[in-house]
Amino acid sequence: MHPLILLALFPLAEAKGWLSPVYKNFFEFPLPIPPIAKPVKTYDNIDYYEIDIKPVDIEIYPGKKARHVGYNGIVPGPTFKMQQGREAVVRFINHADRANSVHLHGSYSRAPFDGWAEDTTEPGEYKDYYYPNAQAARTLWYHDHAVGHTAENAYYGQAGFYILEDAQKNSLKLPSGDYDIPLALAAKRYNADGTLWDPEANGETTSVFGDVIQVNGQPWPYLAVEPRKYLFRFLDTSISRSFQLYAEADKNVGTRIPFTVIGSDAGLLASPVDTTQLDISMAERWEVVFDFSGYAGQNITLKNTGKVAADDDYDGTDRVMRFMVGNSVSDTSNNGPLPSTLRNVPLPPPKTGVDRKYTFMRSNGEWQVNGVTWADVADRVIAKPERGAVELWELENSSGGWSHPIHIHLIDFQVVGRTGGTRGVLPYEQTALKDVVWLNKNEKVQVLARYGPWDGLYMFHCHNLIHEDHDMMAALNVTALKDLGYDEKTSFIDP
Ligand code: C2O
Ligand code: CU
């Protein structure tokens, strides 16, 4: 159709816009897959890795260079693929120009290796982190956590996948190898010269929603797939943007394609859950099986319906990536029906009666948790659960139009209640263990967890990293040791 006729047909078309320079290359570049990290040395039961944090120029807008800072100079960083029971030490060497602290998000790391915000490594220094890898199979990620600069560091590229595998999951014969693909979402904003719009230099204290949607660092990529099952590991690395994802075949727009959620932040669900929409907020991980077998020769577009704010009217934020389905399958292994039971999820024992309440609020121009900010050093430890205790926490969003994904370090929790907003507990949250929960506008969420396995000080905070830096973060101190009735040294190993 002639463009003028289109214009005439839609004279009142919604006035959308761009914050960044207009992007014209939708679905023209392939999805990059981050390389697998290789150990520098291996010993009997432990591997040693080195990761260089260093600047790199990347072309987001073709022909224009944007400075990033990435793990090993790539964005996202290399993917760690670890086996349960094989420990690791990773030396992170700071060759960037600001301090860093590395958090392995989702790991039961002991306090000195957890990426405490003030435990920073300066340019020219390194720190060795120890990771037990004792947990059951799950999708973790590593990212910066430096005090006051987490958003900036993560935004410029310090984020990557860390995938833990185990024998139980392998026995399920889920799609694997080339059919198991990590998808790191991100939303960023660029300047006219193609460089990143800098949140700190621009004094941003509320959010950077970003209008350039990326997957594994590439704006709006495509992925050539075969007409069979795939396992996608979704992770939202965005600073401030949540997504509500759905998929449509381009020749059948308006009909959402069903897919199946099989895993959450903390590994497999009890059984697969079919859905046509995946809600994913910052730092959440969802493992999802897509079956392309009925779509040979078609294009399927992954779209986003989630508006993050009233003014979220940007061109392009309604699309994420495209799957181009081929006509033949080169490998038919691990392509059978999904097992009806995935695993025995170690959910905490049920409990009623809220033990602690936390309100996430905006007051006096500050982002606060129960009136406290991270800068209130004397008051920021606002929970002291006994090690081994099961507690029910209520998280309340009283900040108006903002949403806050809340991450509690060290533990996995179950989302047992959600009221106040437009959603209840989502079907795929029911048997999920999580380490971050999306607290959307006006929502109140109840989470149940057993505290431990270690004593120590841990952070809990909003994972809108602009909020975290300004200063929506507090600490929990897992302290009073009581008789746990099990061996402390091995208790962190999932059943
Ligand atoms: Cu993903 Cu405290 O962070
Ligand atoms: Cu927040």
Coordinates of C-alpha atoms and ligand atoms in Angstrom, one line a residue:
M1 CA 0.0 0.0 0.0
H2 CA 1.2 3.5 -0.7
P3 CA 2.3 5.2 2.5
L4 CA 0.0 8.1 1.9
I5 CA -2.9 5.8 1.8
L6 CA -1.8 4.4 5.1
L7 CA -1.5 7.9 6.6
A8 CA -5.0 8.6 5.3
L9 CA -6.3 5.4 6.9
F10 CA -4.8 6.2 10.3
P11 CA -5.0 10.0 10.6
L12 CA -5.2 9.8 14.4
A13 CA -2.5 7.1 14.9
E14 CA -1.0 7.2 18.4
A15 CA 1.8 9.8 18.6
K16 CA 4.6 7.5 19.6
G17 CA 8.2 8.6 19.8
W18 CA 11.7 7.8 20.6
L19 CA 14.0 8.9 23.4
S20 CA 16.9 7.4 21.5
P21 CA 17.8 8.1 17.8
V22 CA 15.2 6.1 15.7
Y23 CA 16.3 2.5 15.2
K24 CA 15.6 1.1 11.8
N25 CA 17.1 -2.4 11.8
F26 CA 14.4 -4.4 13.5
F27 CA 15.0 -8.2 13.3
E28 CA 17.9 -7.7 10.9
F29 CA 20.8 -8.9 13.1
P30 CA 21.1 -12.4 14.6
L31 CA 20.9 -13.0 18.3
P32 CA 24.4 -13.2 19.8
I33 CA 25.0 -16.1 22.2
P34 CA 27.6 -15.2 24.8
P35 CA 30.6 -17.6 24.8
I36 CA 31.0 -20.1 27.7
A37 CA 33.6 -19.1 30.3
K38 CA 36.6 -21.4 30.3
P39 CA 38.6 -22.1 33.5
V40 CA 42.2 -21.0 33.6
K41 CA 43.0 -24.0 35.9
T42 CA 41.1 -27.0 37.0
Y43 CA 41.7 -29.1 40.1
D44 CA 40.1 -32.2 41.5
N45 CA 36.8 -30.6 42.5
I46 CA 37.3 -26.9 41.9
D47 CA 37.8 -24.7 38.9
Y48 CA 39.6 -21.4 38.8
Y49 CA 38.5 -18.6 36.4
E50 CA 39.7 -15.1 35.6
I51 CA 37.4 -12.4 34.3
D52 CA 38.7 -9.0 33.2
I53 CA 36.4 -6.1 33.7
K54 CA 37.3 -3.7 30.9
P55 CA 35.9 -1.1 28.5
V56 CA 34.9 -2.0 25.0
D57 CA 33.4 0.0 22.1
I58 CA 30.2 -1.6 20.7
E59 CA 28.2 -0.6 17.7
I60 CA 24.6 -0.5 18.7
Y61 CA 23.7 1.9 16.0
P62 CA 25.4 0.7 12.9
G63 CA 28.5 2.8 12.2
K64 CA 28.5 4.5 15.6
K65 CA 30.6 3.4 18.5
A66 CA 29.3 3.3 22.1
R67 CA 31.6 2.8 25.0
H68 CA 30.6 -0.1 27.3
V69 CA 32.4 -1.8 30.2
G70 CA 31.9 -5.6 30.2
Y71 CA 33.1 -8.8 31.8
N72 CA 36.0 -9.8 29.6
G73 CA 35.0 -6.8 27.5
I74 CA 31.8 -8.4 26.2
V75 CA 28.2 -7.5 26.9
P76 CA 26.6 -9.6 28.3
G77 CA 29.6 -11.3 29.9
P78 CA 30.6 -14.9 29.2
T79 CA 28.2 -17.5 30.4
F80 CA 29.4 -19.8 33.2
K81 CA 28.1 -23.4 32.8
M82 CA 28.6 -25.1 36.1
Q83 CA 27.9 -28.6 37.4
Q84 CA 26.4 -29.0 40.9
G85 CA 29.1 -30.1 43.3
R86 CA 32.0 -28.6 41.4
E87 CA 33.2 -25.5 43.2
A88 CA 34.6 -22.4 41.6
V89 CA 36.9 -19.5 42.3
V90 CA 36.5 -16.6 40.0
R91 CA 39.0 -13.7 40.1
F92 CA 37.4 -10.5 38.9
I93 CA 40.1 -8.1 37.8
N94 CA 39.1 -4.4 37.6
H95 CA 40.5 -2.8 34.5
A96 CA 37.7 -0.3 34.4
D97 CA 37.7 3.3 35.7
R98 CA 35.4 2.9 38.6
A99 CA 35.0 0.5 41.6
N100 CA 33.0 -2.7 41.3
S101 CA 31.6 -5.4 43.5
V102 CA 30.4 -8.7 42.0
H103 CA 27.1 -10.3 43.1
L104 CA 26.3 -13.8 41.9
H105 CA 22.5 -13.4 42.0
G106 CA 20.8 -16.5 43.2
S107 CA 23.8 -18.2 44.8
Y108 CA 24.0 -19.2 48.5
S109 CA 27.3 -17.4 48.6
R110 CA 28.7 -16.7 52.1
A111 CA 28.8 -13.1 53.1
P112 CA 32.3 -12.2 52.0
F113 CA 31.6 -13.5 48.5
D114 CA 28.2 -12.1 48.0
G115 CA 29.0 -8.7 46.5
W116 CA 28.2 -6.5 49.5
A117 CA 27.8 -3.0 48.1
E118 CA 30.6 -1.5 50.1
D119 CA 33.0 -4.4 49.5
T120 CA 34.3 -2.8 46.4
T121 CA 37.4 -3.5 44.3
E122 CA 39.1 -0.4 42.9
P123 CA 40.5 0.0 39.4
G124 CA 43.8 -1.9 39.3
E125 CA 42.7 -4.3 42.0
Y126 CA 41.2 -7.8 41.9
K127 CA 39.1 -9.9 44.2
D128 CA 38.7 -13.7 44.2
Y129 CA 35.2 -14.9 44.8
Y130 CA 34.4 -18.4 46.0
Y131 CA 31.2 -20.1 44.7
P132 CA 30.1 -23.4 46.2
N133 CA 27.8 -24.5 43.3
A134 CA 26.0 -26.7 45.8
Q135 CA 22.5 -25.8 44.8
A136 CA 20.2 -27.6 42.4
A137 CA 20.1 -26.7 38.7
R138 CA 19.1 -23.1 38.2
T139 CA 19.7 -20.0 36.1
L140 CA 21.7 -17.5 38.0
W141 CA 23.4 -14.3 36.8
Y142 CA 26.3 -12.2 37.9
H143 CA 26.3 -8.5 37.9
D144 CA 27.8 -5.5 39.6
H145 CA 26.6 -4.3 43.0
A146 CA 29.0 -1.4 43.8
V147 CA 27.5 1.1 46.3
G148 CA 25.9 4.1 44.5
H149 CA 27.0 2.9 41.0
T150 CA 25.3 -0.4 40.5
A151 CA 22.9 0.9 37.9
E152 CA 25.7 2.6 36.0
N153 CA 27.9 -0.4 36.1
A154 CA 25.2 -2.9 35.1
Y155 CA 23.8 -0.5 32.4
Y156 CA 27.3 -0.2 30.8
G157 CA 27.5 -4.0 30.6
Q158 CA 28.5 -5.7 33.8
A159 CA 26.0 -8.6 33.7
G160 CA 26.1 -12.2 32.6
F161 CA 24.6 -15.6 32.9
Y162 CA 25.7 -18.3 35.4
I163 CA 24.0 -21.6 34.7
L164 CA 24.1 -24.4 37.2
E165 CA 23.2 -27.9 36.0
D166 CA 22.6 -31.1 37.9
A167 CA 21.9 -34.8 37.2
Q168 CA 18.3 -34.7 38.2
K169 CA 17.5 -32.0 35.7
N170 CA 19.6 -33.7 33.0
S171 CA 17.6 -36.9 33.5
L172 CA 14.5 -35.1 32.3
K173 CA 15.8 -34.8 28.8
L174 CA 14.7 -31.2 28.4
P175 CA 16.0 -29.4 25.3
S176 CA 19.7 -29.0 25.7
G177 CA 22.9 -28.0 23.9
D178 CA 22.0 -25.7 20.9
Y179 CA 18.4 -25.9 21.9
D180 CA 19.0 -24.4 25.4
I181 CA 19.4 -20.7 24.8
P182 CA 19.9 -17.9 27.4
L183 CA 18.0 -14.6 26.6
A184 CA 19.2 -11.6 28.5
L185 CA 16.7 -8.8 28.0
A186 CA 17.8 -5.1 28.4
A187 CA 16.3 -1.7 27.7
K188 CA 18.7 1.2 27.1
R189 CA 18.7 4.8 25.9
Y190 CA 21.1 6.3 23.5
N191 CA 22.3 9.8 22.5
A192 CA 22.2 11.2 19.0
D193 CA 25.9 10.2 18.5
G194 CA 25.1 6.6 19.3
T195 CA 26.6 6.6 22.7
L196 CA 24.8 5.4 25.8
W197 CA 22.7 8.0 27.6
D198 CA 24.4 8.1 31.0
P199 CA 22.1 7.9 34.0
E200 CA 24.6 9.4 36.5
A201 CA 25.8 12.2 34.2
N202 CA 22.2 13.1 33.6
G203 CA 21.4 13.0 37.4
E204 CA 18.7 10.3 37.0
T205 CA 17.2 9.4 40.3
T206 CA 13.9 7.7 39.4
S207 CA 14.2 5.2 36.4
V208 CA 15.8 4.6 33.1
F209 CA 13.1 2.7 31.2
G210 CA 15.0 2.8 27.9
D211 CA 13.5 2.5 24.5
V212 CA 16.1 0.3 22.7
I213 CA 15.2 -3.2 23.6
Q214 CA 18.1 -5.7 23.4
V215 CA 18.5 -9.4 23.8
N216 CA 22.0 -10.6 24.6
G217 CA 23.2 -7.1 23.7
Q218 CA 21.7 -6.9 20.2
P219 CA 18.7 -4.6 19.6
W220 CA 15.6 -6.5 18.4
P221 CA 17.5 -9.6 17.1
Y222 CA 16.3 -12.5 15.2
L223 CA 17.0 -16.2 15.9
A224 CA 16.8 -18.9 13.3
V225 CA 15.2 -21.9 15.0
E226 CA 14.1 -25.4 13.9
P227 CA 10.5 -26.6 14.1
R228 CA 11.0 -28.3 17.4
K229 CA 11.2 -27.6 21.2
Y230 CA 13.6 -25.1 22.7
L231 CA 14.4 -24.1 26.2
F232 CA 14.8 -20.4 26.6
R233 CA 16.2 -18.9 29.8
F234 CA 14.7 -15.4 30.1
L235 CA 16.5 -12.9 32.3
D236 CA 15.6 -9.2 32.6
T237 CA 18.9 -7.3 33.1
S238 CA 17.2 -4.0 32.5
I239 CA 17.9 -1.1 34.9
S240 CA 14.2 -0.2 35.2
R241 CA 12.0 -1.9 32.6
S242 CA 9.8 -4.9 33.3
F243 CA 8.1 -6.9 30.5
Q244 CA 4.9 -8.8 29.8
L245 CA 5.9 -11.1 27.0
Y246 CA 3.8 -12.9 24.5
A247 CA 4.4 -14.4 21.1
E248 CA 2.5 -14.2 17.8
A249 CA 3.0 -15.8 14.4
D250 CA 3.3 -12.9 11.9
K251 CA 0.6 -14.4 9.7
N252 CA -1.7 -14.8 12.6
V253 CA -1.5 -11.6 14.5
G254 CA -4.0 -11.4 17.4
T255 CA -3.6 -15.0 18.4
R256 CA -1.1 -15.6 21.2
I257 CA 1.0 -18.7 20.9
P258 CA 1.0 -20.9 24.1
F259 CA 4.4 -21.8 25.7
T260 CA 5.3 -23.6 28.9
V261 CA 7.1 -22.3 32.0
I262 CA 9.3 -25.0 33.6
G263 CA 11.6 -23.1 35.9
S264 CA 12.0 -19.9 38.0
D265 CA 14.8 -18.0 39.6
A266 CA 15.7 -21.0 41.8
G267 CA 15.3 -23.9 39.4
L268 CA 12.6 -26.2 38.2
L269 CA 8.9 -25.8 39.1
A270 CA 7.1 -28.9 40.4
S271 CA 5.4 -29.3 37.1
P272 CA 5.2 -27.5 33.7
V273 CA 2.7 -24.5 33.5
D274 CA 1.2 -23.5 30.1
T275 CA 0.7 -19.8 29.6
T276 CA 0.3 -17.2 26.8
Q277 CA 2.0 -14.4 28.8
L278 CA 5.2 -14.2 30.8
D279 CA 5.6 -11.4 33.3
I280 CA 9.2 -10.7 34.0
S281 CA 10.6 -7.9 36.0
M282 CA 14.2 -6.9 36.6
A283 CA 16.5 -9.7 37.8
E284 CA 13.8 -12.4 37.5
R285 CA 14.6 -15.6 35.5
W286 CA 12.1 -17.8 33.9
E287 CA 12.9 -21.0 32.0
V288 CA 10.4 -21.5 29.2
V289 CA 9.9 -24.2 26.6
F290 CA 8.7 -23.0 23.2
D291 CA 7.5 -25.7 20.7
F292 CA 8.0 -24.4 17.2
S293 CA 7.0 -27.7 15.6
G294 CA 3.7 -26.4 14.2
Y295 CA 5.2 -23.3 12.7
A296 CA 7.7 -24.5 10.0
G297 CA 8.5 -21.7 7.6
Q298 CA 6.9 -19.0 9.7
N299 CA 8.1 -15.9 11.6
I300 CA 7.1 -15.6 15.2
T301 CA 7.6 -12.3 17.0
L302 CA 8.1 -12.0 20.7
K303 CA 6.2 -8.9 21.9
N304 CA 5.8 -6.9 25.0
T305 CA 2.5 -5.6 26.3
G306 CA 3.8 -4.3 29.6
K307 CA 3.8 -0.5 29.8
V308 CA 6.1 0.5 32.6
A309 CA 4.8 4.0 33.1
A310 CA 2.1 6.2 31.9
D311 CA 4.5 7.9 29.5
D312 CA 5.8 4.7 28.1
D313 CA 4.8 5.4 24.6
Y314 CA 8.1 4.7 22.8
D315 CA 8.3 3.1 19.4
G316 CA 9.8 -0.3 19.6
T317 CA 9.1 -1.2 23.2
D318 CA 6.2 -3.3 22.1
R319 CA 8.6 -5.7 20.3
V320 CA 11.5 -7.8 21.6
M321 CA 12.8 -10.3 19.0
R322 CA 11.8 -12.6 16.2
F323 CA 12.1 -16.4 15.8
M324 CA 12.4 -17.5 12.2
V325 CA 11.3 -21.1 12.1
G326 CA 13.0 -23.2 9.4
N327 CA 11.7 -26.3 7.8
S328 CA 13.8 -29.2 9.1
V329 CA 15.0 -30.5 12.4
S330 CA 18.7 -31.5 12.5
D331 CA 18.6 -33.1 16.0
T332 CA 15.5 -34.8 17.3
S333 CA 16.9 -35.7 20.8
N334 CA 15.4 -34.2 23.9
N335 CA 12.3 -33.2 21.9
G336 CA 9.7 -35.4 23.5
P337 CA 6.7 -34.4 25.6
L338 CA 7.6 -32.6 28.8
P339 CA 7.5 -34.8 31.9
S340 CA 4.4 -34.0 34.0
T341 CA 6.6 -33.8 37.2
L342 CA 9.8 -31.8 37.0
R343 CA 11.0 -32.1 40.6
N344 CA 10.2 -32.2 44.2
V345 CA 10.6 -28.5 45.0
P346 CA 11.9 -27.9 48.5
L347 CA 9.2 -25.4 49.4
P348 CA 9.2 -24.0 52.9
P349 CA 6.6 -25.5 55.3
P350 CA 3.4 -23.5 55.2
K351 CA 2.8 -20.8 57.8
T352 CA 0.2 -18.2 58.5
G353 CA 0.8 -15.0 60.4
V354 CA 3.0 -12.3 59.0
D355 CA 6.4 -12.1 60.8
R356 CA 7.7 -8.9 59.3
K357 CA 6.3 -6.1 57.1
Y358 CA 8.2 -4.0 54.7
T359 CA 6.9 -1.0 52.9
F360 CA 8.6 0.2 49.7
M361 CA 8.0 3.9 49.6
R362 CA 8.9 7.3 48.1
S363 CA 9.3 9.9 50.8
N364 CA 11.1 13.3 50.8
G365 CA 12.4 12.5 47.3
E366 CA 14.0 9.3 48.6
W367 CA 13.4 5.7 47.8
Q368 CA 13.0 4.0 51.2
V369 CA 12.3 0.6 52.8
N370 CA 10.2 1.2 56.0
G371 CA 11.5 4.8 56.1
V372 CA 15.1 3.6 56.0
T373 CA 17.7 4.0 53.2
W374 CA 21.0 2.3 52.6
A375 CA 22.7 5.6 53.6
D376 CA 21.3 5.3 57.1
V377 CA 24.2 3.1 58.1
A378 CA 23.2 2.8 61.8
D379 CA 19.6 1.8 61.0
R380 CA 19.8 -0.2 57.8
V381 CA 19.8 -3.6 59.4
I382 CA 16.0 -4.0 59.6
A383 CA 15.6 -7.8 59.9
K384 CA 17.4 -10.3 62.2
P385 CA 15.9 -13.7 61.3
E386 CA 17.3 -16.6 63.3
R387 CA 19.2 -19.0 61.1
G388 CA 17.0 -21.9 60.2
A389 CA 13.8 -20.0 61.0
V390 CA 10.8 -20.0 58.6
E391 CA 9.3 -16.5 58.2
L392 CA 6.5 -15.0 56.3
W393 CA 7.3 -11.5 55.0
E394 CA 4.8 -9.0 53.6
L395 CA 6.2 -6.6 51.0
E396 CA 4.0 -3.6 50.3
N397 CA 4.3 -1.1 47.5
S398 CA 3.1 2.2 48.7
S399 CA 4.9 4.4 46.3
G400 CA 2.1 5.1 43.8
G401 CA 2.8 4.5 40.2
W402 CA 6.1 2.7 40.5
S403 CA 6.9 -0.9 40.5
H404 CA 9.7 -2.5 42.5
P405 CA 11.1 -6.0 42.0
I406 CA 12.3 -7.0 45.4
H407 CA 15.3 -9.2 45.8
I408 CA 16.2 -10.8 49.1
H409 CA 19.8 -12.1 49.1
L410 CA 20.9 -15.5 50.3
I411 CA 17.5 -17.2 50.4
D412 CA 14.8 -18.7 48.1
F413 CA 11.3 -17.8 48.9
Q414 CA 7.8 -18.9 47.8
V415 CA 5.3 -16.2 46.7
V416 CA 2.2 -17.2 48.7
G417 CA 0.0 -14.1 48.3
R418 CA -0.4 -11.1 46.1
T419 CA -3.2 -8.6 46.6
G420 CA -4.0 -4.9 45.8
G421 CA -3.0 -4.7 42.1
T422 CA -4.5 -6.4 39.1
R423 CA -2.8 -9.8 39.5
G424 CA -2.8 -12.5 42.1
V425 CA -0.1 -15.1 42.5
L426 CA 0.7 -16.0 38.9
P427 CA 0.0 -19.6 37.8
Y428 CA 3.7 -20.3 37.2
E429 CA 4.7 -18.7 40.6
Q430 CA 2.6 -21.2 42.6
T431 CA 5.3 -23.9 42.9
A432 CA 8.2 -21.7 42.1
L433 CA 11.1 -20.8 44.4
K434 CA 12.2 -17.3 43.7
D435 CA 14.8 -14.8 44.9
V436 CA 13.2 -11.8 43.4
V437 CA 9.5 -10.9 43.2
W438 CA 7.8 -8.3 41.1
L439 CA 6.0 -5.9 43.4
N440 CA 3.9 -4.0 40.9
K441 CA 1.9 -0.8 41.4
N442 CA -0.2 -1.0 44.6
E443 CA 0.6 -4.6 45.2
K444 CA 1.1 -6.4 48.5
V445 CA 3.1 -9.6 48.2
Q446 CA 3.7 -12.3 50.8
V447 CA 6.8 -14.4 50.7
L448 CA 7.7 -17.4 52.7
A449 CA 11.3 -18.5 53.3
R450 CA 13.6 -20.4 55.6
Y451 CA 16.5 -18.1 56.5
G452 CA 20.0 -19.4 56.1
P453 CA 22.1 -21.4 55.4
W454 CA 24.7 -19.0 56.6
D455 CA 25.0 -16.4 59.3
G456 CA 25.9 -13.0 58.1
L457 CA 24.8 -9.7 56.7
Y458 CA 22.9 -9.7 53.5
M459 CA 21.3 -7.0 51.4
F460 CA 17.7 -6.8 50.3
H461 CA 16.5 -4.2 47.9
C462 CA 14.6 -3.0 45.0
H463 CA 16.1 -4.3 41.7
N464 CA 15.2 -1.2 39.8
L465 CA 18.9 -0.3 40.0
I466 CA 18.3 3.4 40.0
H467 CA 16.1 2.9 43.1
E468 CA 18.7 0.7 44.6
D469 CA 21.4 3.3 44.2
H470 CA 19.1 6.0 45.6
D471 CA 18.8 4.2 48.2
M472 CA 16.1 1.6 48.4
M473 CA 18.2 -1.0 50.0
A474 CA 18.3 -2.4 53.6
A475 CA 20.1 -5.3 55.2
L476 CA 19.1 -8.5 57.0
N477 CA 21.4 -10.1 59.6
V478 CA 20.9 -13.8 59.8
T479 CA 22.1 -14.4 63.4
A480 CA 21.1 -16.3 66.4
L481 CA 22.1 -19.8 65.8
K482 CA 19.7 -22.4 67.2
D483 CA 19.7 -26.2 66.9
L484 CA 18.9 -26.8 63.3
G485 CA 18.7 -30.5 63.6
Y486 CA 20.9 -31.1 60.6
D487 CA 24.5 -30.9 59.6
E488 CA 25.4 -27.2 59.2
K489 CA 28.2 -28.0 56.7
T490 CA 26.1 -29.8 54.2
S491 CA 22.7 -28.3 54.9
F492 CA 23.0 -25.8 52.1
I493 CA 22.8 -28.7 49.6
D494 CA 19.3 -28.8 48.1
P495 CA 17.5 -32.1 48.7
Ligands
C2O1 CU1 20.7 -8.9 41.5 CU2 21.4 -7.4 45.3 O1 21.1 -8.1 43.3
CU2 CU 12.0 0.3 43.2

